[in-house]
Coordinates of C-alpha atoms in Angstrom, one line a residue:
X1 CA 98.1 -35.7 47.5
X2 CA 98.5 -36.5 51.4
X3 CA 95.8 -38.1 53.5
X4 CA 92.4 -36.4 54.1
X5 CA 91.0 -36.6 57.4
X6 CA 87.5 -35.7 56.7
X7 CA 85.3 -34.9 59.9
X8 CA 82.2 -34.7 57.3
X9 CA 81.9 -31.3 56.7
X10 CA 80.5 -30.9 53.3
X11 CA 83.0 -28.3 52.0
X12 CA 85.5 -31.4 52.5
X13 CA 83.7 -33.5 49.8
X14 CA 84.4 -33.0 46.2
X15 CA 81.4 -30.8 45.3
X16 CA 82.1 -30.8 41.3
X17 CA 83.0 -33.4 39.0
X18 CA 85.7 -33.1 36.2
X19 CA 84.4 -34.5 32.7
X20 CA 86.8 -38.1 33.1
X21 CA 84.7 -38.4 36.8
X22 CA 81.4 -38.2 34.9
X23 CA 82.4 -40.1 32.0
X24 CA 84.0 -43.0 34.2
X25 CA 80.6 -42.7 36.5
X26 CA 78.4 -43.3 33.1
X27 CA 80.1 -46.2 32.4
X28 CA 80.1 -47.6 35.8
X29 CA 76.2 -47.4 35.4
X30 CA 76.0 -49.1 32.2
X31 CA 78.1 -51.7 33.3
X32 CA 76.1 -52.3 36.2
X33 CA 73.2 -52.6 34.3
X34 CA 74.3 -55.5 32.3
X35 CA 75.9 -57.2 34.8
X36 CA 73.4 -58.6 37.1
X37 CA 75.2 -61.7 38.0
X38 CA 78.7 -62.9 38.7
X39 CA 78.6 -64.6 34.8
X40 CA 77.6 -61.2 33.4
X41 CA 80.1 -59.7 35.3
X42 CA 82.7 -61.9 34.6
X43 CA 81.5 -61.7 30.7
X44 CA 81.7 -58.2 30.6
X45 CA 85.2 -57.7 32.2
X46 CA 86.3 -60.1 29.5
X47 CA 85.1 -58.5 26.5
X48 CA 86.6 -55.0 27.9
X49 CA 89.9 -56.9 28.6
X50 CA 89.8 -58.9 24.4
X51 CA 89.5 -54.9 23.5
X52 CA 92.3 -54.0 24.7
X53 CA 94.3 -57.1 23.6
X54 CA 94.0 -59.6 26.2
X55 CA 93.4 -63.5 25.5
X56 CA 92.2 -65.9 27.4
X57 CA 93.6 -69.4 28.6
X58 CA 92.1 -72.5 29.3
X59 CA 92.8 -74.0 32.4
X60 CA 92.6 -77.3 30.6
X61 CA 95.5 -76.5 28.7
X62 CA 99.1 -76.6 28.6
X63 CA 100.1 -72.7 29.8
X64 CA 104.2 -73.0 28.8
X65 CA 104.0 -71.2 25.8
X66 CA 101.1 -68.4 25.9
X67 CA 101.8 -67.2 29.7
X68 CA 105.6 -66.4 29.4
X69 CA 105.0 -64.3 26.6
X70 CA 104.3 -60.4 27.1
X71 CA 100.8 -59.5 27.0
X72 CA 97.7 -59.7 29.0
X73 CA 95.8 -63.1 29.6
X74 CA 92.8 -63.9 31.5
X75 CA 91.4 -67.4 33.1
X76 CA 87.8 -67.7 33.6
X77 CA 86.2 -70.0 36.4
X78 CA 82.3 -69.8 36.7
X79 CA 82.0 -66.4 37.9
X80 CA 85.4 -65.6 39.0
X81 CA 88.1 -63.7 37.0
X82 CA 92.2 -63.8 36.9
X83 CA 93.6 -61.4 34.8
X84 CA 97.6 -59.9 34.3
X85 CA 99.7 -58.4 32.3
X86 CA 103.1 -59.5 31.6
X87 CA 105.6 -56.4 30.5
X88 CA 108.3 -57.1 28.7
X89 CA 111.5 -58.2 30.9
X90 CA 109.6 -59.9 33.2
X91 CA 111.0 -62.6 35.0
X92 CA 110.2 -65.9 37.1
X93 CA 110.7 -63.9 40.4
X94 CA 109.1 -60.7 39.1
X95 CA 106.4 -59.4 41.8
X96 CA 103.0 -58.9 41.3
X97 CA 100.8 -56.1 42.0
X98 CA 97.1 -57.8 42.7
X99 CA 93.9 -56.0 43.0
X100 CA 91.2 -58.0 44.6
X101 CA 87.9 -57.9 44.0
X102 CA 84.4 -60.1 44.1
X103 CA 81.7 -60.5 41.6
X104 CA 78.9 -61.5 43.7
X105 CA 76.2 -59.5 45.9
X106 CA 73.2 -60.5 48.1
X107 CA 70.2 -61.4 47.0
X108 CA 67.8 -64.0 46.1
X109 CA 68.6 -67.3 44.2
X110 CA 66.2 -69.9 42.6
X111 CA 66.3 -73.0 44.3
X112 CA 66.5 -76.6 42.6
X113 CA 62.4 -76.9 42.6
X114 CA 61.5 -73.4 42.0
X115 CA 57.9 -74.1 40.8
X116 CA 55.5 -73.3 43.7
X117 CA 53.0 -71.1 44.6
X118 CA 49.2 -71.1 46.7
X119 CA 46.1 -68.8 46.6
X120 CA 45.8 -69.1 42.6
X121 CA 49.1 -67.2 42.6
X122 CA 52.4 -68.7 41.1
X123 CA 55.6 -68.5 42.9
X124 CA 59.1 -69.1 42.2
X125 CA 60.9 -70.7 45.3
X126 CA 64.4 -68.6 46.4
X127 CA 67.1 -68.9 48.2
X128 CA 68.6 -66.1 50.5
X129 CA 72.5 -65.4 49.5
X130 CA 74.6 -63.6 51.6
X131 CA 73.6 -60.9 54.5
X132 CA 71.0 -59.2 51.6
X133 CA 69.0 -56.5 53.9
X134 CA 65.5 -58.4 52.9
X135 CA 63.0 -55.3 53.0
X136 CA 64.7 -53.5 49.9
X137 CA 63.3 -56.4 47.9
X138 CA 59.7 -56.2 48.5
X139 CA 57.4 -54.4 45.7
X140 CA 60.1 -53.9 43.6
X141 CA 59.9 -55.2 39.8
X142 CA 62.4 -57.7 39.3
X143 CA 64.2 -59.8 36.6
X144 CA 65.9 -63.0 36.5
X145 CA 69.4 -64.1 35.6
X146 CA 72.6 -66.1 35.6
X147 CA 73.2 -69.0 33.8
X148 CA 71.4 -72.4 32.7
X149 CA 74.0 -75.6 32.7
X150 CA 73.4 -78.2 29.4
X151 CA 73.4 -81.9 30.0
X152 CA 77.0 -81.5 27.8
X153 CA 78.3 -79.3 30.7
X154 CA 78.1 -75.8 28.6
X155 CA 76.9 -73.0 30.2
X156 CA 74.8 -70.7 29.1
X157 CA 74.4 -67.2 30.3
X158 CA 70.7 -65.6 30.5
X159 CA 69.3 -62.4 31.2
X160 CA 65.7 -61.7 31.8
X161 CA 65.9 -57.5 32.0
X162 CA 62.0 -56.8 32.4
X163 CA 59.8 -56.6 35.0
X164 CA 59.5 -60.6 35.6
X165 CA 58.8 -61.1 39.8
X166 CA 57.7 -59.2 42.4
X167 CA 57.8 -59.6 46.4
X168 CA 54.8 -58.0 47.3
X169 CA 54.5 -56.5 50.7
X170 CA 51.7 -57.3 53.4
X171 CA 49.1 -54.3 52.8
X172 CA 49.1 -52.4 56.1
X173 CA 45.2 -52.5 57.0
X174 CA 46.0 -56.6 57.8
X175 CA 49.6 -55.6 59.8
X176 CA 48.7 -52.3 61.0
X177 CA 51.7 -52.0 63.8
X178 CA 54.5 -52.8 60.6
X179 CA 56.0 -49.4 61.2
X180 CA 56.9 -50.4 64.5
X181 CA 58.9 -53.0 63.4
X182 CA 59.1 -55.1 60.0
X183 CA 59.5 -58.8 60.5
X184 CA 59.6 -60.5 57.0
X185 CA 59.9 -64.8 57.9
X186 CA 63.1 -65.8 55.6
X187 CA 60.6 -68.8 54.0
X188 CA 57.2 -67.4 54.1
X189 CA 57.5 -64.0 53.2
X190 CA 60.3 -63.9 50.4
X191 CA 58.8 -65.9 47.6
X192 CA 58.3 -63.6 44.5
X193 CA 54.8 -63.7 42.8
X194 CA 55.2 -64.2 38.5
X195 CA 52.1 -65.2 37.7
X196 CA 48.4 -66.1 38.1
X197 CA 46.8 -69.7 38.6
X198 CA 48.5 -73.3 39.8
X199 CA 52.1 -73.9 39.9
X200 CA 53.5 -76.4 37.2
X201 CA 56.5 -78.6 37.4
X202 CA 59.3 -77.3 34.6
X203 CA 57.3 -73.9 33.7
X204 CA 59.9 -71.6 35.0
X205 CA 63.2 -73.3 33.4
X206 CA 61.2 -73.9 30.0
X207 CA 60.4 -70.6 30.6
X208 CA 64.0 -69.5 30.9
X209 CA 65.2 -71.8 28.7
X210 CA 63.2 -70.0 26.0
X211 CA 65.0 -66.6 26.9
X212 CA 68.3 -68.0 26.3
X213 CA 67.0 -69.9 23.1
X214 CA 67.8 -73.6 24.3
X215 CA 65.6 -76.1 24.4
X216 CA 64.3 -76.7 27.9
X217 CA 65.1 -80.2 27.3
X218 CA 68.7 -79.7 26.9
X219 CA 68.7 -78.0 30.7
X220 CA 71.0 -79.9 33.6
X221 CA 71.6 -77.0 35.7
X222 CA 70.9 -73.9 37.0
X223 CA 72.4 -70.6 38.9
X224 CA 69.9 -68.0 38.6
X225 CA 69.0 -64.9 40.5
X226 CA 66.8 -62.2 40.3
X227 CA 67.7 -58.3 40.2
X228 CA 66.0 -55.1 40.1
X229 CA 65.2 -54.0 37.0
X230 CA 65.7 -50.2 37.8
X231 CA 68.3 -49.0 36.3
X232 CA 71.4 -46.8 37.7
X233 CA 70.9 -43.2 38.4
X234 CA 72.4 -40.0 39.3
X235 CA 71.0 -38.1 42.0
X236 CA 71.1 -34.7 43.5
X237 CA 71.0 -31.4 42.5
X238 CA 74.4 -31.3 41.1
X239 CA 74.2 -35.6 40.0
X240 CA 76.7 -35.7 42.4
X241 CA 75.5 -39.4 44.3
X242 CA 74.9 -42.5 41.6
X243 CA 72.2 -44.8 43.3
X244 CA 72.9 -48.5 41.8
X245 CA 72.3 -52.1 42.4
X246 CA 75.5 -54.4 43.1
X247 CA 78.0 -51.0 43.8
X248 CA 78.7 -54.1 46.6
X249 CA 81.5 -55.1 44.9
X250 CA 81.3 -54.6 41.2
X251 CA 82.1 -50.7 41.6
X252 CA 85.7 -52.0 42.3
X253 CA 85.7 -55.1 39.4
X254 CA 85.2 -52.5 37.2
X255 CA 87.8 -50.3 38.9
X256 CA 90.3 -52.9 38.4
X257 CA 89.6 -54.1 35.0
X258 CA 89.7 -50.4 34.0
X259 CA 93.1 -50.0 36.2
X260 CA 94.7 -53.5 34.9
X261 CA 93.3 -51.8 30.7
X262 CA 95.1 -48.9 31.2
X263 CA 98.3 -50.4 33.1
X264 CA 98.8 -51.6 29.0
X265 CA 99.8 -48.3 28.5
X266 CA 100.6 -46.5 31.1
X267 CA 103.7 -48.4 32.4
X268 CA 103.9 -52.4 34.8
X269 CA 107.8 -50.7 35.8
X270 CA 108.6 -49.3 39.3
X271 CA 111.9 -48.4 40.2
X272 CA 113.3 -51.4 40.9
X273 CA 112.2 -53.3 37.6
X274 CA 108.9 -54.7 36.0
X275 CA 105.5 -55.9 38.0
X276 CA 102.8 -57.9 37.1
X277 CA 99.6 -56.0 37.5
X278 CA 96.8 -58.7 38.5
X279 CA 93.4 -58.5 39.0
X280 CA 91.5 -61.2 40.6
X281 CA 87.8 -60.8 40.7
X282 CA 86.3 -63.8 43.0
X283 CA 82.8 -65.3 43.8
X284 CA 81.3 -66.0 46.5
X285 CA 82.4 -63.4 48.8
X286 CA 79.6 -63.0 50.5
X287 CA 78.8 -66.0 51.7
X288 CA 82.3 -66.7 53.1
X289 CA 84.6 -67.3 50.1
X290 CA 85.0 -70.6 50.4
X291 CA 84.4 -72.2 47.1
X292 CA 86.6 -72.3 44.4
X293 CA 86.0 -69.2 42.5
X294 CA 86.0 -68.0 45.8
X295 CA 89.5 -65.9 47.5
X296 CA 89.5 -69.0 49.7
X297 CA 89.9 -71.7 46.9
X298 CA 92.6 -72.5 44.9
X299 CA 92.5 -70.1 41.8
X300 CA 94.5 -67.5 42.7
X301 CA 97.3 -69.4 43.9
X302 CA 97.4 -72.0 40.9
X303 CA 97.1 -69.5 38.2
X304 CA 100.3 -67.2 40.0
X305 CA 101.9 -70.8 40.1
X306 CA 101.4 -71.7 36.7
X307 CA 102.5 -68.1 35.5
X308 CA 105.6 -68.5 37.1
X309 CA 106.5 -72.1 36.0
X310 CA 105.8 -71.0 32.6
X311 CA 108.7 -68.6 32.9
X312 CA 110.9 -71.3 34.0
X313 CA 110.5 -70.0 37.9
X314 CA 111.9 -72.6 40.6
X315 CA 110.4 -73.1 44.1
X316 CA 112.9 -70.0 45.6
X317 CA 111.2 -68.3 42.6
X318 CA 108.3 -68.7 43.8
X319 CA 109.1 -67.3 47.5
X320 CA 111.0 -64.1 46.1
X321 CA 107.8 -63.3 43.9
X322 CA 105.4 -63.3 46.7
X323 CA 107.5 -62.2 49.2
X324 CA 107.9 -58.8 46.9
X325 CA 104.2 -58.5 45.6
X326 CA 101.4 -56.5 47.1
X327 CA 97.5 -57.0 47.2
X328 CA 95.0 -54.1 47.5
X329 CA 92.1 -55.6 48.2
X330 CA 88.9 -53.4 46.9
X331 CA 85.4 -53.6 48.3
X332 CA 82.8 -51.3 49.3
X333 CA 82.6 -49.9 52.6
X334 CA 80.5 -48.1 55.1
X335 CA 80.4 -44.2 54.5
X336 CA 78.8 -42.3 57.8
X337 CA 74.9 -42.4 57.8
X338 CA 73.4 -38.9 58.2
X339 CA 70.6 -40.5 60.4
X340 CA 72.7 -43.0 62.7
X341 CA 75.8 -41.0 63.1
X342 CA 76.5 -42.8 66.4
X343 CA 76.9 -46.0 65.0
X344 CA 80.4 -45.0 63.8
X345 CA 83.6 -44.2 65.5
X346 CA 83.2 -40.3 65.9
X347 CA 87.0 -39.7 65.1
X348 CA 87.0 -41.6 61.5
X349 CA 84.0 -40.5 59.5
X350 CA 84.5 -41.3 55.6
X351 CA 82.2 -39.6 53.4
X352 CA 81.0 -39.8 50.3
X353 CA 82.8 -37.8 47.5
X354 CA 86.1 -37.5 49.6
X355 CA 88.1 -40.8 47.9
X356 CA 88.9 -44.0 48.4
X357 CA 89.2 -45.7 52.0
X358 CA 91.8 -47.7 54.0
X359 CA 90.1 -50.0 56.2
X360 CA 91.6 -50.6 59.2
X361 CA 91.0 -53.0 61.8
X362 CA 93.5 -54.8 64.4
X363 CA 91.8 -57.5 65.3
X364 CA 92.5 -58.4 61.4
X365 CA 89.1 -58.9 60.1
X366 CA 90.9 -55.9 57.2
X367 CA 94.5 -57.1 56.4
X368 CA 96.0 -53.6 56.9
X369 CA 99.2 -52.7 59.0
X370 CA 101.6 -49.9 58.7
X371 CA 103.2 -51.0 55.4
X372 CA 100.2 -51.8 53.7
X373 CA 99.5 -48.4 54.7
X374 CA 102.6 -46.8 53.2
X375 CA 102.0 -48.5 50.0
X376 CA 98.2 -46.9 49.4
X377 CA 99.4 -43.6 50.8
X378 CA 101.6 -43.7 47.8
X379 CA 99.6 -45.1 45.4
X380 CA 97.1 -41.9 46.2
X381 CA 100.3 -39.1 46.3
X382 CA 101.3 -40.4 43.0
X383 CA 97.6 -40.1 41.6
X384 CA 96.8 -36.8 42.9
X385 CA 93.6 -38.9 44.6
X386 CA 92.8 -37.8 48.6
X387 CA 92.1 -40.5 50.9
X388 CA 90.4 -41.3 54.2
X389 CA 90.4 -43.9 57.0
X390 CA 88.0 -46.4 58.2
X391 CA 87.6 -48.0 61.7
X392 CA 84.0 -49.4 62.8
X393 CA 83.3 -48.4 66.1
X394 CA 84.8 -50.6 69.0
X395 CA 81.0 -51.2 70.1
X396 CA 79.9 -52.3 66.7
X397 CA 81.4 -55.9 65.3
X398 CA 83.1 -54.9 62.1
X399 CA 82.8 -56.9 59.1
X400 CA 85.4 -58.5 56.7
X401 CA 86.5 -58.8 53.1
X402 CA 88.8 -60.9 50.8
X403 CA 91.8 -59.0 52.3
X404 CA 92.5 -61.3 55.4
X405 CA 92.0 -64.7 53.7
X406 CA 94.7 -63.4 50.5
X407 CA 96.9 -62.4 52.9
X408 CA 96.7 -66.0 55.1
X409 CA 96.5 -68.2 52.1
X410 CA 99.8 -67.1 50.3
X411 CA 102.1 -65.0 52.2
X412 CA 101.3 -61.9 49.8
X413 CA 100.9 -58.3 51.5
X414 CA 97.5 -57.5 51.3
X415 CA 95.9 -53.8 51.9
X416 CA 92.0 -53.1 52.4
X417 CA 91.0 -50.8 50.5
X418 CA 87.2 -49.8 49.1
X419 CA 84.7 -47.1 48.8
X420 CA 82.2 -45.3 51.1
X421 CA 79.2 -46.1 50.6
X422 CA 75.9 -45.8 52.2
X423 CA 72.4 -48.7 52.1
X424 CA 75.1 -51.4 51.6
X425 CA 74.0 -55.4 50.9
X426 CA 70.3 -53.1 50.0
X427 CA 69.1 -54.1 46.7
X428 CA 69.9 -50.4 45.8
X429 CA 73.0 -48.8 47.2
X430 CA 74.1 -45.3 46.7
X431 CA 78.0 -43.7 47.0
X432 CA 79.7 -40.3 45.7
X433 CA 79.9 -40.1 42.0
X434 CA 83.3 -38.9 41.9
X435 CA 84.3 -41.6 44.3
X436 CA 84.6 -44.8 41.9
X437 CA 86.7 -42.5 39.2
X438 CA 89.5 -41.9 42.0
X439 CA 89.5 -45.5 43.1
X440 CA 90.5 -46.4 39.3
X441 CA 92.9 -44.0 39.5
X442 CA 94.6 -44.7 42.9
X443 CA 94.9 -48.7 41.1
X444 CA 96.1 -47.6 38.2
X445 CA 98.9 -46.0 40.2
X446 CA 99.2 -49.0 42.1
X447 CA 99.4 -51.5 39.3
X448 CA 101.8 -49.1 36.9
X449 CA 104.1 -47.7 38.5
X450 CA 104.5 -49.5 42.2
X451 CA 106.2 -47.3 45.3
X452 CA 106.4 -49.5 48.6
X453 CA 107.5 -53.2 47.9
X454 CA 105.5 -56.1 49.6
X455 CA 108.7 -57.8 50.9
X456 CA 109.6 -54.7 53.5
X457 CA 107.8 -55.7 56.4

């Protein structure tokens, strides 16, 4: 199907949803639901990817054996994610086909002493992560998770799902002009309330400890979070919006796991031979990327490096394997706001329902150029999927993705790519329902059956 140019007129948007859009939708929202932290996340996409016969590798361990063999393997690092899927023929200069992705999303993180509190109220003490938009977290019930660290070095996933923590809001008799302009202080006015009387040293991790059924003694570490506890939901008359926390970026993890699950099946041969289909699900994202589990580290890299030594690959190996492979690098982006349509350029307008996005931006805060743009134009013809283009308005800074720092770090292609999406970095965000089932389907095309090769440029 050829490119879309939607000018937002609703008869352009997909007004009804086929049974696979509904059923991929559902699961979406039950997958968002359990994963509330990059760990979860990362959990989840594994135990999809053991269903459907993956295994996964230690990075401890010797990979000369286990990675050269057809099949799908998986490395896991904290809450990042590398999976593939080797077809059979493949060789040590076969290409890969990558979809990027990242497991993280804004929002407030216990710090190291998160016992506090004042007034005969207990509080637990938070970090801000990433560009969060802060007013979408106040009065809203909230749970905790992430994962505790033993004094052996194990970690241990928890999830509190109840109403836990609240942010409660200054009542507006004691700040009557607030609705001329919120202004919440990043220190003073973000501390959730989660209980009455004096703070005490300990009480939260024992607390948590308990959850995850370890003894409070045993507890080194932390990386917790808290979430809302509301779960997914359809909206509209016709359910034809899904309002969800962390759509910002775990609609497209799940897009690619599904994509890389059914590239199993469905193929891993273009025309000129076998691909690897990779996904690669970072961390830290939104806080620059620079970590490693995040796109800016090492992982991706070494675990490509280690796939192709495995194989018996050389150096010149190497080269010819990147040289040929693409990235399409996923993440949400910004469908046009009914209420603010000037903030977005008036000749590219994405809307919700209308398929996935190409995000384009010259200045190369998105990676795309013509040939990255040939290669998702085909990935969409062959999937039957209509597209649409995104440029942020030359008056409004634009912001980036994973896209630019793949395509820096190791000479591969790289394509930015997402879905529209209105109230991102909210604690709630909302997109077309339809929207996240033709993603998947524009990366399965990608990863099965690849048109446009990376090394053309």
């Amino acid at each position: 199907m050829a490119h879309t140019p939607h000018t937002g007129d609703s008869e352009q948007a997909l007004s009804t949803l086929d049974a696979a859009a509904r059923a991929h939708a559902e699961d979406l929202a039950a997958w968002l639901a359990v994963s509330t932290s990059p760990y979860h996340a990362v959990a989840n996409a594994a135990a999809r990817l053991e269903k459907a016969g993956f295994r996964r590798l230690l990075e401890t361990d010797a990979w000369d054996g286990a990675a050269a063999e057809a099949g799908g393997r998986y490395v896991i690092r904290g809450g990042a994610l590398i999976a593939w899927w080797v077809p059979e023929g493949a060789g040590p200069a076969t290409p890969f086909r990558i979809v990027g992705a990242h497991t993280d999303s804004p929002n407030l993180r216990v710090k190291p002493l998160p016992d506090t509190g004042r007034a005969g109220w207990k509080q637990v003490a938070v970090e801000i992560y990433g560009g969060t938009l802060l007013n979408t977290w106040l009065d809203r019930d909230l749970g905790l998770s992430g994962r505790l660290v033993l004094r052996d070095g194990t970690p241990v996933n928890v999830l509190v799902d109840r109403p836990l923590l609240r942010v409660p809001q200054l009542a507006i008799h004691l700040d009557r002009q607030v609705n001329d302009g919120l202004k919440l202080d990043r220190q003073q006015h973000l501390m959730p309330i989660w209980g009455l009387g004096r703070p005490v040293e300990g009480e939260l991790i024992a607390f948590v400890a308990g959850e995850a059924g370890v003894a409070a003694d045993e507890v080194a570490g932390w990386d917790l979070m808290v979430h809302s506890v509301e779960p997914p939901a359809f909206l509209g008359r016709d359910r034809e919006l899904l309002a969800a926390p962390r759509l910002d970026n775990l609609l497209s993890v799940h897009a690619g796991t599904t994509a890389l699950v059914n590239a199993t099946t469905t193929g891993g041969a273009g025309e000129d031979g076998p691909v690897i289909p990779v996904l690669a699900a970072f961390d830290h994202e939104e806080n620059g990327s620079q970590a490693d589990t995040g796109a800016e580290g090492p992982l991706l890299g070494g675990v490509l490096d280690r796939m192709i030594a495995a194989r018996g690959g050389s150096p010149e190996d190497r080269a010819r394997a990147f040289a040929g492979s693409v990235c399409l690098s996923s993440d949400t982006g910004h469908a046009v706001h009914p209420n603010y349509p000037e903030r977005h350029d008036p000749d590219h307008r994405p809307v919700a329902g209308g398929g996935p996005i190409l995000k384009v931006n010259v200045n190369q805060r998105y990676a795309t150029d013509g040939v990255g743009r040939a290669v998702f134009a085909d990935a969409c013809e062959r999937a039957g999927v209509p597209w649409q283009s995104f440029v942020s308005s030359n008056a409004m800074p634009c912001g980036t993705t994973i896209g630019p720092i793949t395509a820096a770090r190791h000479g591969i292609a790289t394509v930015d790519i997402g879905v529209a999406i209105l109230s991102m970095h909210s604690a709630r965000e909302l997109c077309g329902t339809a929207d996240p089932y033709l993603l998947t389907r524009a990366l399965e095309a990608f990863v099965s059956a690849p048109g446009p090769a990376g090394g053309v440029r």
